[in-house]
PDB file of C-alpha atoms in Angstrom:
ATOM      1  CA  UNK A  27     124.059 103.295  67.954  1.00 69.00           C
ATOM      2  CA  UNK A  28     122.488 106.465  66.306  1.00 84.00           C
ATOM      3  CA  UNK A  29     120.969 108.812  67.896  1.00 82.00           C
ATOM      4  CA  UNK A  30     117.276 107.960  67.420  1.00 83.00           C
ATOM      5  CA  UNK A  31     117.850 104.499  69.424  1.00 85.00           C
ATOM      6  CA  UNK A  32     119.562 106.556  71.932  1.00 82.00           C
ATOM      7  CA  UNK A  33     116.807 108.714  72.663  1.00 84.00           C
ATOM      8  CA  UNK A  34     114.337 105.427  71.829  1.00 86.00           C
ATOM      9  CA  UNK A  35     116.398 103.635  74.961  1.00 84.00           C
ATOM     10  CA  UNK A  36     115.842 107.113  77.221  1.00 82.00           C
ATOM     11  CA  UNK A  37     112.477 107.292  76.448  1.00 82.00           C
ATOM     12  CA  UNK A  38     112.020 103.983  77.229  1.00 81.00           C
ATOM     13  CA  UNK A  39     113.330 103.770  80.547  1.00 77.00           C
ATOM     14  CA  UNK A  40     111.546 106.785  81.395  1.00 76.00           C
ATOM     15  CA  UNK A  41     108.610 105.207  81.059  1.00 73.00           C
ATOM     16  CA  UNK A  42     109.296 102.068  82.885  1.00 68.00           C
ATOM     17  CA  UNK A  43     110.584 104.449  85.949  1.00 64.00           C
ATOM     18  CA  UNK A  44     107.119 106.124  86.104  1.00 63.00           C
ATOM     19  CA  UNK A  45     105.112 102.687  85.872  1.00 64.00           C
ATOM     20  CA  UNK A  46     107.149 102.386  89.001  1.00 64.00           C
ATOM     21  CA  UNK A  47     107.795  98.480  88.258  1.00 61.00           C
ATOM     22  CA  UNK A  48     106.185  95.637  89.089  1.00 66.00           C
ATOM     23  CA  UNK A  49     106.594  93.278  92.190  1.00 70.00           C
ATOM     24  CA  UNK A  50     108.728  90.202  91.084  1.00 79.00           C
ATOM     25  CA  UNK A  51     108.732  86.567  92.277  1.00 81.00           C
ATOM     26  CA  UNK A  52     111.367  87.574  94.183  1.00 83.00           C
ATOM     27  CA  UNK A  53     109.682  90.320  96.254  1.00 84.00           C
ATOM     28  CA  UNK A  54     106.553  88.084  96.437  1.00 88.00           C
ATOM     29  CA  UNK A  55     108.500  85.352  98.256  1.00 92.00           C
ATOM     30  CA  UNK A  56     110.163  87.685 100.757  1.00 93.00           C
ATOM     31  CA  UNK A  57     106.877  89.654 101.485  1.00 94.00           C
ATOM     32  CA  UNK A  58     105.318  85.783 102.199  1.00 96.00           C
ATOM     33  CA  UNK A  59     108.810  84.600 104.447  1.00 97.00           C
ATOM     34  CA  UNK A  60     108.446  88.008 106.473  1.00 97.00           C
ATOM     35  CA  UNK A  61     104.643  87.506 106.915  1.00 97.00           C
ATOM     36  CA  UNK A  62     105.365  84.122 108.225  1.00 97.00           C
ATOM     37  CA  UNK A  63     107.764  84.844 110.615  1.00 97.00           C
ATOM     38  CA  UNK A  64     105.846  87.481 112.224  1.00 97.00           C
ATOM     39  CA  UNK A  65     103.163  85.050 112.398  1.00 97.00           C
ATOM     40  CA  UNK A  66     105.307  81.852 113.819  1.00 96.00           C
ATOM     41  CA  UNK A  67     106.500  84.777 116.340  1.00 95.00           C
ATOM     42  CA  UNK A  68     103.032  85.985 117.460  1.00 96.00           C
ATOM     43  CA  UNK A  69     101.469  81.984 117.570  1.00 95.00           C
ATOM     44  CA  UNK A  70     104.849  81.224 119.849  1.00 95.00           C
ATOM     45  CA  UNK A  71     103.984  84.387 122.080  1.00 94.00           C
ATOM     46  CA  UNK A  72     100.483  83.410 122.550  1.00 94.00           C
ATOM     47  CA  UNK A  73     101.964  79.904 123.584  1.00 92.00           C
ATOM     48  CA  UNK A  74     104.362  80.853 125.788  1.00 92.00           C
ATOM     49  CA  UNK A  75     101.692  83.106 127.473  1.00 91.00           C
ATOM     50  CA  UNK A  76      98.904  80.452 128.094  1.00 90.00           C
ATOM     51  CA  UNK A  77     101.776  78.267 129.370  1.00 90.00           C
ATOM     52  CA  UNK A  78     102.341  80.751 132.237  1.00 88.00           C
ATOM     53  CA  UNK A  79      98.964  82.103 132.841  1.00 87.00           C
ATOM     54  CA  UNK A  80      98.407  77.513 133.358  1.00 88.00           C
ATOM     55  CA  UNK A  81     101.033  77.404 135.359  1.00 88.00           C
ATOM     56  CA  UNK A  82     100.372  80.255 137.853  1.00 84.00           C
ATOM     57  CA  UNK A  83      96.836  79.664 137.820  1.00 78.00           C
ATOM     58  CA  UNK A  84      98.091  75.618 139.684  1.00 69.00           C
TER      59      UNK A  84
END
């Protein structure tokens, strides 16, 4: 490598460090798993909480 594709390859990861990246599939999926488990988690609270506001009510 000269030194015009070394400071081509600098350059260019400059720039992709201040485009700050874009999300991947990867980050997608998690950001989807951990908004479903904090969902399944608040639908099971709201369960178990009608269950006992039933059962004390009887």
């Amino acid at each position: 490598m000269n030194k015009n594709d070394l400071l081509r390859l600098a350059a260019d990861k400059t720039q992709e460090k201040l485009k700050g990246g874009a999300m991947t599939g990867k980050a997608w999926i998690g950001l989807l798993l951990v908004a479903l488990v904090v969902l399944m988690g608040f639908l099971a609270y709201r369960l178990i909480l009608i269950e006992l506001i039933t059962q004390l009510r009887d």
